[in-house]
mmCIF file of C-alpha atoms in Angstrom:
data_model
loop_
_atom_site.group_PDB
_atom_site.id
_atom_site.type_symbol
_atom_site.label_atom_id
_atom_site.label_comp_id
_atom_site.label_asym_id
_atom_site.label_seq_id
_atom_site.Cartn_x
_atom_site.Cartn_y
_atom_site.Cartn_z
ATOM 1 C CA MET M 156 36.109 -41.185 90.982
ATOM 2 C CA ARG M 157 36.379 -39.443 94.339
ATOM 3 C CA ASP M 158 36.762 -41.675 97.352
ATOM 4 C CA TYR M 159 33.525 -41.894 99.278
ATOM 5 C CA SER M 160 32.895 -42.819 102.870
ATOM 6 C CA PRO M 161 31.931 -46.483 103.521
ATOM 7 C CA TYR M 162 28.899 -44.988 105.251
ATOM 8 C CA PRO M 163 27.496 -41.448 105.140
ATOM 9 C CA LEU M 164 28.626 -39.239 107.994
ATOM 10 C CA LEU M 165 25.227 -37.551 108.072
ATOM 11 C CA VAL M 166 21.803 -38.691 106.908
ATOM 12 C CA ASP M 167 18.711 -36.489 107.061
ATOM 13 C CA VAL M 168 15.482 -38.489 107.197
ATOM 14 C CA CYS M 169 12.374 -36.531 106.222
ATOM 15 C CA VAL M 170 9.297 -38.007 107.893
ATOM 16 C CA THR M 171 6.711 -35.796 106.159
ATOM 17 C CA ASN M 172 6.441 -33.128 103.495
ATOM 18 C CA ARG M 173 3.511 -31.569 105.334
ATOM 19 C CA CYS M 174 4.132 -28.324 107.193
ATOM 20 C CA ASN M 175 2.016 -25.845 109.113
ATOM 21 C CA LEU M 176 3.986 -23.013 107.455
ATOM 22 C CA ASN M 177 4.581 -22.177 103.787
ATOM 23 C CA CYS M 178 8.026 -20.528 103.581
ATOM 24 C CA SER M 179 8.844 -19.032 100.198
ATOM 25 C CA TYR M 180 12.406 -20.384 100.292
ATOM 26 C CA CYS M 181 11.573 -23.978 101.274
ATOM 27 C CA SER M 182 13.972 -26.324 99.512
ATOM 28 C CA ALA M 183 11.647 -29.286 100.100
ATOM 29 C CA GLU M 184 8.600 -27.465 98.687
ATOM 30 C CA ALA M 185 6.729 -28.545 101.794
ATOM 31 C CA GLY M 186 3.623 -26.775 103.020
ATOM 32 C CA PRO M 187 0.174 -27.031 104.596
ATOM 33 C CA PHE M 188 -1.337 -28.516 101.441
ATOM 34 C CA ALA M 189 1.279 -31.237 100.920
ATOM 35 C CA SER M 190 -0.106 -34.765 100.892
ATOM 36 C CA LYS M 191 0.731 -37.434 103.446
ATOM 37 C CA LYS M 192 0.308 -40.074 100.768
ATOM 38 C CA GLY M 193 3.319 -42.345 100.590
ATOM 39 C CA GLU M 194 4.795 -41.324 103.945
ATOM 40 C CA MET M 195 6.903 -44.078 105.457
ATOM 41 C CA SER M 196 5.309 -45.879 108.381
ATOM 42 C CA VAL M 197 6.790 -45.943 111.869
ATOM 43 C CA GLU M 198 7.869 -49.538 111.234
ATOM 44 C CA LYS M 199 9.603 -48.660 107.962
ATOM 45 C CA LEU M 200 11.329 -45.655 109.499
ATOM 46 C CA ASP M 201 12.497 -47.850 112.370
ATOM 47 C CA SER M 202 14.011 -50.319 109.895
ATOM 48 C CA VAL M 203 15.803 -47.442 108.138
ATOM 49 C CA PHE M 204 17.172 -46.138 111.452
ATOM 50 C CA ARG M 205 18.322 -49.667 112.321
ATOM 51 C CA GLU M 206 20.202 -50.075 109.059
ATOM 52 C CA LEU M 207 21.863 -46.662 109.386
ATOM 53 C CA ASP M 208 22.949 -47.620 112.892
ATOM 54 C CA LEU M 209 24.338 -50.983 111.750
ATOM 55 C CA MET M 210 26.285 -49.256 108.959
ATOM 56 C CA GLY M 211 27.931 -46.993 111.535
ATOM 57 C CA VAL M 212 26.376 -43.677 110.448
ATOM 58 C CA PRO M 213 27.445 -41.262 113.223
ATOM 59 C CA ARG M 214 24.702 -38.626 112.896
ATOM 60 C CA VAL M 215 21.066 -38.786 111.766
ATOM 61 C CA GLY M 216 18.547 -35.967 111.581
ATOM 62 C CA VAL M 217 14.747 -36.222 111.617
ATOM 63 C CA THR M 218 13.341 -33.464 109.416
ATOM 64 C CA GLY M 219 10.289 -32.377 107.424
ATOM 65 C CA GLY M 220 8.234 -30.522 106.326
ATOM 66 C CA GLU M 221 7.408 -30.122 109.971
ATOM 67 C CA PRO M 222 7.838 -33.432 111.832
ATOM 68 C CA PHE M 223 5.140 -32.554 114.381
ATOM 69 C CA MET M 224 2.510 -32.542 111.630
ATOM 70 C CA ARG M 225 2.587 -36.335 111.970
ATOM 71 C CA GLU M 226 0.212 -37.593 114.629
ATOM 72 C CA ASP M 227 2.611 -40.480 115.318
ATOM 73 C CA ILE M 228 5.777 -38.364 115.582
ATOM 74 C CA LEU M 229 6.376 -39.353 119.211
ATOM 75 C CA ASP M 230 6.267 -43.024 118.194
ATOM 76 C CA ILE M 231 8.774 -42.247 115.430
ATOM 77 C CA LEU M 232 11.047 -40.467 117.884
ATOM 78 C CA LYS M 233 10.814 -43.325 120.383
ATOM 79 C CA ALA M 234 12.033 -45.663 117.644
ATOM 80 C CA PHE M 235 14.718 -43.128 116.685
ATOM 81 C CA ASP M 236 15.834 -42.954 120.320
ATOM 82 C CA GLN M 237 16.936 -46.608 120.428
ATOM 83 C CA TYR M 238 20.041 -46.205 118.306
ATOM 84 C CA ARG M 239 23.651 -45.178 118.899
ATOM 85 C CA PHE M 240 24.043 -42.401 116.327
ATOM 86 C CA ALA M 241 23.804 -38.755 117.384
ATOM 87 C CA LYS M 242 20.137 -37.815 117.113
ATOM 88 C CA VAL M 243 19.032 -34.418 115.779
ATOM 89 C CA LEU M 244 15.465 -33.152 115.405
ATOM 90 C CA ASN M 245 14.679 -30.167 113.161
ATOM 91 C CA THR M 246 11.443 -28.230 113.754
ATOM 92 C CA ASN M 247 9.934 -24.783 113.312
ATOM 93 C CA GLY M 248 8.952 -24.943 116.989
ATOM 94 C CA ASN M 249 5.393 -23.722 116.432
ATOM 95 C CA LEU M 250 3.819 -26.983 117.567
ATOM 96 C CA ILE M 251 6.037 -27.572 120.625
ATOM 97 C CA THR M 252 3.598 -27.317 123.516
ATOM 98 C CA ASP M 253 4.496 -27.891 127.153
ATOM 99 C CA SER M 254 3.122 -31.426 126.977
ATOM 100 C CA ILE M 255 5.126 -32.205 123.810
ATOM 101 C CA ALA M 256 8.293 -30.863 125.446
ATOM 102 C CA ARG M 257 7.621 -33.012 128.495
ATOM 103 C CA GLU M 258 7.371 -36.118 126.299
ATOM 104 C CA LEU M 259 10.585 -35.176 124.455
ATOM 105 C CA SER M 260 12.364 -34.906 127.804
ATOM 106 C CA LYS M 261 11.900 -38.666 128.209
ATOM 107 C CA LEU M 262 14.082 -39.259 125.136
ATOM 108 C CA ASN M 263 17.823 -38.859 124.577
ATOM 109 C CA LEU M 264 17.900 -36.422 121.676
ATOM 110 C CA ASP M 265 21.293 -34.794 121.176
ATOM 111 C CA ARG M 266 19.990 -31.641 119.540
ATOM 112 C CA ILE M 267 16.592 -30.043 118.859
ATOM 113 C CA CYS M 268 17.034 -27.340 116.223
ATOM 114 C CA VAL M 269 14.353 -24.632 116.056
ATOM 115 C CA THR M 270 14.310 -22.181 113.149
ATOM 116 C CA ILE M 271 14.451 -18.506 114.148
ATOM 117 C CA ASP M 272 14.765 -16.331 111.044
ATOM 118 C CA GLY M 273 14.850 -12.906 112.676
ATOM 119 C CA SER M 274 15.099 -10.977 115.919
ATOM 120 C CA LYS M 275 11.471 -9.848 115.719
ATOM 121 C CA SER M 276 8.178 -10.937 114.241
ATOM 122 C CA SER M 277 8.228 -8.448 111.350
ATOM 123 C CA VAL M 278 11.349 -10.140 109.926
ATOM 124 C CA HIS M 279 10.732 -13.771 110.862
ATOM 125 C CA ASP M 280 7.044 -13.715 109.909
ATOM 126 C CA SER M 281 7.698 -12.054 106.527
ATOM 127 C CA GLN M 282 8.599 -15.459 105.075
ATOM 128 C CA ARG M 283 7.245 -17.937 107.589
ATOM 129 C CA GLY M 284 3.776 -16.551 108.290
ATOM 130 C CA LYS M 285 2.008 -14.264 110.760
ATOM 131 C CA GLY M 286 2.362 -15.320 114.375
ATOM 132 C CA SER M 287 5.087 -17.894 113.694
ATOM 133 C CA PHE M 288 7.822 -15.928 115.511
ATOM 134 C CA LYS M 289 5.849 -15.775 118.755
ATOM 135 C CA LYS M 290 5.034 -19.474 118.573
ATOM 136 C CA ALA M 291 8.655 -20.406 117.831
ATOM 137 C CA ILE M 292 9.868 -18.465 120.875
ATOM 138 C CA GLU M 293 7.195 -20.133 123.009
ATOM 139 C CA GLY M 294 8.322 -23.517 121.666
ATOM 140 C CA ILE M 295 11.937 -22.776 122.611
ATOM 141 C CA LYS M 296 10.925 -21.768 126.131
ATOM 142 C CA ASN M 297 8.861 -24.938 126.500
ATOM 143 C CA LEU M 298 11.911 -27.001 125.520
ATOM 144 C CA GLN M 299 14.167 -25.067 127.867
ATOM 145 C CA ARG M 300 11.742 -25.623 130.744
ATOM 146 C CA TYR M 301 12.643 -29.318 130.551
ATOM 147 C CA ASN M 302 16.369 -28.665 130.026
ATOM 148 C CA LEU M 303 16.302 -30.061 126.510
ATOM 149 C CA PRO M 304 19.297 -29.437 124.184
ATOM 150 C CA VAL M 305 17.724 -26.725 122.034
ATOM 151 C CA SER M 306 19.691 -24.851 119.386
ATOM 152 C CA THR M 307 18.552 -22.581 116.560
ATOM 153 C CA LEU M 308 18.773 -22.330 112.790
ATOM 154 C CA PHE M 309 18.767 -19.015 110.934
ATOM 155 C CA THR M 310 17.950 -19.283 107.214
ATOM 156 C CA LEU M 311 19.944 -16.462 105.630
ATOM 157 C CA GLY M 312 18.455 -14.627 102.654
ATOM 158 C CA LYS M 313 17.749 -11.173 101.283
ATOM 159 C CA HIS M 314 14.785 -10.748 103.645
ATOM 160 C CA ASN M 315 16.778 -11.055 106.878
ATOM 161 C CA VAL M 316 20.478 -10.504 106.155
ATOM 162 C CA ASP M 317 20.405 -7.069 107.810
ATOM 163 C CA ASP M 318 18.858 -8.620 110.927
ATOM 164 C CA LEU M 319 21.448 -11.378 111.369
ATOM 165 C CA ILE M 320 23.489 -9.659 114.073
ATOM 166 C CA ASN M 321 20.382 -8.696 116.044
ATOM 167 C CA THR M 322 19.196 -12.308 115.822
ATOM 168 C CA ILE M 323 22.512 -13.501 117.228
ATOM 169 C CA ARG M 324 21.948 -11.108 120.123
ATOM 170 C CA LEU M 325 18.442 -12.533 120.572
ATOM 171 C CA ASN M 326 19.967 -16.015 120.851
ATOM 172 C CA ASP M 327 22.236 -14.706 123.586
ATOM 173 C CA MET M 328 19.212 -13.271 125.411
ATOM 174 C CA LEU M 329 17.399 -16.609 125.124
ATOM 175 C CA GLY M 330 20.398 -18.472 126.516
ATOM 176 C CA ILE M 331 20.905 -20.525 123.341
ATOM 177 C CA GLU M 332 24.274 -22.295 123.270
ATOM 178 C CA TYR M 333 24.508 -23.193 119.557
ATOM 179 C CA MET M 334 23.223 -21.415 116.438
ATOM 180 C CA SER M 335 23.652 -22.352 112.778
ATOM 181 C CA VAL M 336 23.259 -19.814 109.974
ATOM 182 C CA MET M 337 22.111 -21.725 106.894
ATOM 183 C CA VAL M 338 22.668 -19.804 103.655
ATOM 184 C CA ILE M 339 19.678 -20.317 101.358
ATOM 185 C CA CYS M 340 20.361 -22.517 98.351
ATOM 186 C CA PRO M 341 18.371 -21.745 95.188
ATOM 187 C CA THR M 342 16.285 -24.917 95.202
ATOM 188 C CA GLY M 343 12.604 -25.718 95.686
ATOM 189 C CA ARG M 344 10.509 -22.548 95.820
ATOM 190 C CA ALA M 345 13.719 -20.468 95.904
ATOM 191 C CA ASN M 346 15.108 -21.900 92.674
ATOM 192 C CA ASP M 347 15.173 -18.609 90.766
ATOM 193 C CA GLY M 348 17.704 -17.196 93.227
ATOM 194 C CA SER M 349 15.683 -14.032 93.870
ATOM 195 C CA ILE M 350 15.722 -14.466 97.665
ATOM 196 C CA LEU M 351 19.501 -14.871 97.961
ATOM 197 C CA ALA M 352 21.379 -12.211 99.931
ATOM 198 C CA ASP M 353 23.329 -9.997 97.517
ATOM 199 C CA LYS M 354 26.816 -8.523 97.840
ATOM 200 C CA LYS M 355 25.588 -5.035 98.700
ATOM 201 C CA HIS M 356 23.962 -6.297 101.893
ATOM 202 C CA TRP M 357 26.071 -9.345 102.758
ATOM 203 C CA TYR M 358 29.547 -7.775 102.562
ATOM 204 C CA PRO M 359 29.120 -5.051 105.226
ATOM 205 C CA VAL M 360 27.082 -7.362 107.493
ATOM 206 C CA PHE M 361 29.725 -10.083 107.295
ATOM 207 C CA LEU M 362 32.570 -7.654 107.979
ATOM 208 C CA SER M 363 30.763 -6.209 111.013
ATOM 209 C CA LEU M 364 29.895 -9.688 112.276
ATOM 210 C CA THR M 365 33.492 -10.872 111.880
ATOM 211 C CA GLU M 366 34.886 -7.839 113.697
ATOM 212 C CA GLN M 367 32.429 -8.306 116.559
ATOM 213 C CA LEU M 368 33.363 -11.986 116.797
ATOM 214 C CA SER M 369 37.038 -11.038 116.949
ATOM 215 C CA ARG M 370 36.202 -8.889 119.978
ATOM 216 C CA GLY M 371 34.284 -11.708 121.679
ATOM 217 C CA GLU M 372 30.964 -9.839 121.726
ATOM 218 C CA PHE M 373 28.698 -12.918 121.498
ATOM 219 C CA LYS M 374 28.179 -15.796 123.922
ATOM 220 C CA VAL M 375 26.340 -18.136 121.538
ATOM 221 C CA LYS M 376 28.562 -20.498 119.551
ATOM 222 C CA PHE M 377 27.550 -20.241 115.933
ATOM 223 C CA LYS M 378 28.641 -21.206 112.464
ATOM 224 C CA ILE M 379 27.692 -20.138 108.957
ATOM 225 C CA VAL M 380 26.874 -23.054 106.654
ATOM 226 C CA PRO M 381 26.776 -22.205 102.936
ATOM 227 C CA PRO M 382 25.668 -24.774 100.336
ATOM 228 C CA ASN M 383 29.199 -24.801 98.857
ATOM 229 C CA GLU M 384 31.648 -27.123 100.606
ATOM 230 C CA SER M 385 35.229 -26.037 99.946
ATOM 231 C CA ASP M 386 38.401 -25.594 101.977
ATOM 232 C CA VAL M 387 37.427 -21.914 102.112
ATOM 233 C CA PHE M 388 33.848 -20.622 101.822
ATOM 234 C CA TRP M 389 33.378 -17.940 99.175
ATOM 235 C CA THR M 390 30.661 -16.424 101.371
ATOM 236 C CA HIS M 391 33.482 -15.667 103.844
ATOM 237 C CA TYR M 392 36.413 -14.994 101.517
ATOM 238 C CA PHE M 393 35.031 -12.383 99.131
ATOM 239 C CA PRO M 394 33.700 -9.873 101.693
ATOM 240 C CA LEU M 395 36.952 -9.921 103.673
ATOM 241 C CA ALA M 396 39.038 -9.715 100.495
ATOM 242 C CA PHE M 397 36.963 -6.731 99.359
ATOM 243 C CA TYR M 398 37.709 -4.860 102.592
ATOM 244 C CA ASN M 399 41.343 -6.054 102.645
ATOM 245 C CA ARG M 400 40.743 -7.956 105.908
ATOM 246 C CA LEU M 401 41.706 -11.502 104.937
ATOM 247 C CA ASP M 402 43.667 -11.644 108.189
ATOM 248 C CA LEU M 403 40.298 -12.227 109.880
ATOM 249 C CA LEU M 404 39.543 -15.247 107.696
ATOM 250 C CA GLU M 405 41.990 -17.413 109.614
ATOM 251 C CA SER M 406 41.900 -15.767 113.035
ATOM 252 C CA VAL M 407 38.093 -15.732 113.300
ATOM 253 C CA TRP M 408 36.799 -18.346 110.855
ATOM 254 C CA HIS M 409 39.821 -20.709 110.894
ATOM 255 C CA GLN M 410 40.071 -20.903 107.108
ATOM 256 C CA LYS M 411 43.416 -20.592 105.308
ATOM 257 C CA VAL M 412 44.063 -19.462 101.749
ATOM 258 C CA ASP M 413 47.857 -19.674 101.918
ATOM 259 C CA VAL M 414 48.168 -23.445 102.301
ATOM 260 C CA ASN M 415 49.701 -25.617 99.581
ATOM 261 C CA PHE M 416 47.104 -25.998 96.847
ATOM 262 C CA ASP M 417 49.440 -27.618 94.301
ATOM 263 C CA LYS M 418 47.263 -30.726 94.225
ATOM 264 C CA PRO M 419 44.706 -30.927 91.394
ATOM 265 C CA ARG M 420 41.440 -29.175 92.152
ATOM 266 C CA GLU M 421 38.696 -31.506 93.244
ATOM 267 C CA ILE M 422 34.929 -31.003 93.272
ATOM 268 C CA SER M 423 34.004 -30.351 96.893
ATOM 269 C CA CYS M 424 30.264 -31.122 96.862
ATOM 270 C CA GLN M 425 29.703 -33.867 99.451
ATOM 271 C CA ALA M 426 26.322 -35.057 98.139
ATOM 272 C CA GLY M 427 26.516 -38.821 97.816
ATOM 273 C CA VAL M 428 30.128 -38.742 99.015
ATOM 274 C CA ARG M 429 29.855 -38.176 102.759
ATOM 275 C CA ALA M 430 26.208 -37.238 103.199
ATOM 276 C CA CYS M 431 22.769 -38.018 101.857
ATOM 277 C CA SER M 432 19.074 -37.513 102.486
ATOM 278 C CA ILE M 433 15.975 -39.730 102.518
ATOM 279 C CA ASN M 434 12.632 -38.086 101.776
ATOM 280 C CA HIS M 435 9.246 -38.889 103.255
ATOM 281 C CA LYS M 436 8.465 -41.427 100.501
ATOM 282 C CA GLY M 437 11.773 -43.234 100.899
ATOM 283 C CA ASP M 438 13.559 -41.669 97.922
ATOM 284 C CA VAL M 439 17.284 -41.246 98.554
ATOM 285 C CA TYR M 440 19.163 -38.126 97.413
ATOM 286 C CA GLY M 441 22.702 -36.861 97.712
ATOM 287 C CA CYS M 442 21.483 -34.129 100.073
ATOM 288 C CA ASP M 443 18.212 -32.630 101.247
ATOM 289 C CA LEU M 444 18.588 -29.718 98.786
ATOM 290 C CA MET M 445 18.043 -32.223 95.964
ATOM 291 C CA ASN M 446 14.716 -33.388 97.396
ATOM 292 C CA GLY M 447 12.041 -33.399 94.688
ATOM 293 C CA ILE M 448 14.432 -33.365 91.705
ATOM 294 C CA ASP M 449 13.457 -36.598 89.956
ATOM 295 C CA GLU M 450 16.658 -36.967 87.957
ATOM 296 C CA LEU M 451 18.689 -37.072 91.193
ATOM 297 C CA VAL M 452 16.837 -39.922 92.947
ATOM 298 C CA ALA M 453 19.500 -42.488 93.840
ATOM 299 C CA GLY M 454 17.047 -45.213 94.886
ATOM 300 C CA ASN M 455 14.233 -45.917 97.329
ATOM 301 C CA VAL M 456 14.543 -47.615 100.724
ATOM 302 C CA LYS M 457 11.137 -49.256 100.282
ATOM 303 C CA GLU M 458 12.594 -51.203 97.356
ATOM 304 C CA GLN M 459 16.272 -51.645 98.275
ATOM 305 C CA LYS M 460 18.496 -51.752 101.296
ATOM 306 C CA PHE M 461 19.993 -48.370 102.022
ATOM 307 C CA SER M 462 23.500 -49.865 101.955
ATOM 308 C CA GLU M 463 22.943 -51.132 98.396
ATOM 309 C CA ILE M 464 21.848 -47.664 97.290
ATOM 310 C CA TRP M 465 24.821 -46.021 99.005
ATOM 311 C CA HIS M 466 27.382 -48.301 97.374
ATOM 312 C CA ASN M 467 25.811 -49.051 93.991
ATOM 313 C CA SER M 468 23.572 -46.149 92.934
ATOM 314 C CA VAL M 469 24.148 -44.866 89.404
ATOM 315 C CA ILE M 470 23.329 -41.330 90.574
ATOM 316 C CA PHE M 471 25.775 -41.478 93.478
ATOM 317 C CA ASN M 472 28.485 -42.838 91.182
ATOM 318 C CA LYS M 473 27.790 -39.929 88.827
ATOM 319 C CA LEU M 474 28.108 -37.383 91.655
ATOM 320 C CA ARG M 475 31.325 -39.025 92.837
ATOM 321 C CA SER M 476 32.789 -39.035 89.314
ATOM 322 C CA ILE M 477 32.413 -35.308 88.529
ATOM 323 C CA THR M 478 35.745 -33.541 87.966
ATOM 324 C CA PHE M 479 36.670 -30.001 86.983
ATOM 325 C CA ASP M 480 37.227 -31.282 83.437
ATOM 326 C CA ASP M 481 33.453 -31.846 83.291
ATOM 327 C CA ILE M 482 32.476 -28.386 84.604
ATOM 328 C CA SER M 483 31.479 -25.542 82.287
ATOM 329 C CA GLY M 484 31.178 -21.792 82.783
ATOM 330 C CA LYS M 485 32.778 -19.510 85.352
ATOM 331 C CA CYS M 486 33.505 -22.300 87.849
ATOM 332 C CA ALA M 487 35.727 -23.959 85.231
ATOM 333 C CA GLU M 488 37.562 -20.687 84.643
ATOM 334 C CA CYS M 489 37.890 -19.603 88.284
ATOM 335 C CA PRO M 490 41.580 -19.201 89.269
ATOM 336 C CA LEU M 491 41.033 -19.652 93.029
ATOM 337 C CA PRO M 492 42.676 -22.989 93.943
ATOM 338 C CA TRP M 493 40.781 -23.478 97.206
ATOM 339 C CA CYS M 494 37.295 -23.475 95.683
ATOM 340 C CA GLY M 495 35.715 -26.832 94.911
ATOM 341 C CA GLY M 496 33.174 -25.603 92.374
ATOM 342 C CA GLY M 497 30.306 -24.652 94.647
ATOM 343 C CA CYS M 498 26.997 -26.478 95.079
ATOM 344 C CA ARG M 499 26.024 -28.911 92.304
ATOM 345 C CA CYS M 500 22.341 -28.487 93.121
ATOM 346 C CA SER M 501 22.671 -24.710 92.766
ATOM 347 C CA ALA M 502 24.439 -25.246 89.431
ATOM 348 C CA LEU M 503 21.570 -27.433 88.239
ATOM 349 C CA GLU M 504 18.901 -24.910 89.222
ATOM 350 C CA LEU M 505 20.653 -21.680 88.156
ATOM 351 C CA ASP M 506 22.791 -22.874 85.238
ATOM 352 C CA GLY M 507 20.536 -25.641 83.974
ATOM 353 C CA THR M 508 22.947 -28.540 84.415
ATOM 354 C CA LEU M 509 24.594 -30.523 87.202
ATOM 355 C CA LEU M 510 27.893 -29.881 85.389
ATOM 356 C CA GLY M 511 27.387 -26.122 85.153
ATOM 357 C CA SER M 512 28.518 -23.337 87.454
ATOM 358 C CA ASP M 513 27.194 -22.281 90.839
ATOM 359 C CA LEU M 514 25.939 -18.872 89.719
ATOM 360 C CA ALA M 515 25.202 -17.838 93.309
ATOM 361 C CA CYS M 516 28.953 -17.374 93.833
ATOM 362 C CA PHE M 517 30.175 -13.797 94.351
ATOM 363 C CA TYR M 518 33.274 -14.237 92.176
ATOM 364 C CA GLU M 519 31.773 -12.857 88.984
ATOM 365 C CA GLN M 520 32.412 -9.136 88.431
ATOM 366 C CA GLN M 521 34.127 -8.928 91.814
ATOM 367 C CA ARG M 522 36.239 -5.985 90.711
ATOM 368 C CA ASP M 523 33.227 -3.964 89.580
ATOM 369 C CA MET M 524 31.223 -4.373 92.767
ATOM 370 C CA GLU M 525 30.613 -1.316 94.920
ATOM 371 C CA VAL M 526 29.329 -1.419 98.481
ATOM 372 C CA VAL M 527 27.443 1.601 99.714
#
């Protein structure tokens, strides 16, 4: 069994599955018609925050759905504000009015992350709904008016991959300091993988982005976060290897492929090892991408202490016990020593089993791929 942290390093707490938008790639399957039945009360959420704080969890995120769909969200955030962990709030920004921003300025949130999925409405709104881009920008400006720590999330998929660099430039124009590019995982409404960015589009965009970064062309600090968690990200490695520019992998992205990998390969998925997620009904999962998959519920905080679930859950012990001897398919046959087998949730959705292969990986048929 892999060693696991005595407390998760990150916990995402979903306060509602309701959302004013209906994004086609939503991993939580949230939306405007989701029910509020079973949502944890402010008091229950406060008790969860307190336990996470007592355990020593360093970072907690409040997520949705869209948190501001809850009429009592400010009460939730006031409870959230009492504790020592770093406090992150994720929102689509569409409901952040001037008065809401003013109330948030009274709290000590460490980061407010607003999703911006394109540099213009035609791209952003294509998945998130008409008018959502304008409202998100207005929400950001409302937050900035009160000097709140606003950053952005960009959800990378086929629909917006070609607009990534322009969106980075938009962040610079808006004066955003931090930006995270979240690569879509094939879960929830995106579980058939059809919205994932393909090689033909991703490879040239990533090369151009990397070259521009090497020249210092952007002010915003940003990172690309794929669902796979390995020493080297295959989203980064394969494009640069294709163009024979692996020198940029270390100099720009600080990832090395020439280190000593003589040690046995280990599954790199951190679900239930160093991170986990709690959904709006109190169900605990290895990560938020697993939300809604019944077979991966590790326990429920309405019925057990979170610490008992973290240390004793059968599901978490199963996730921690997976080795490469258990894995089937191309991930088992892959010769690259730095890869930890990709995302287990992606394997479940695309290959039909938690012990299958992450079929979103670009490794397959690498030699036959042509970029035009």
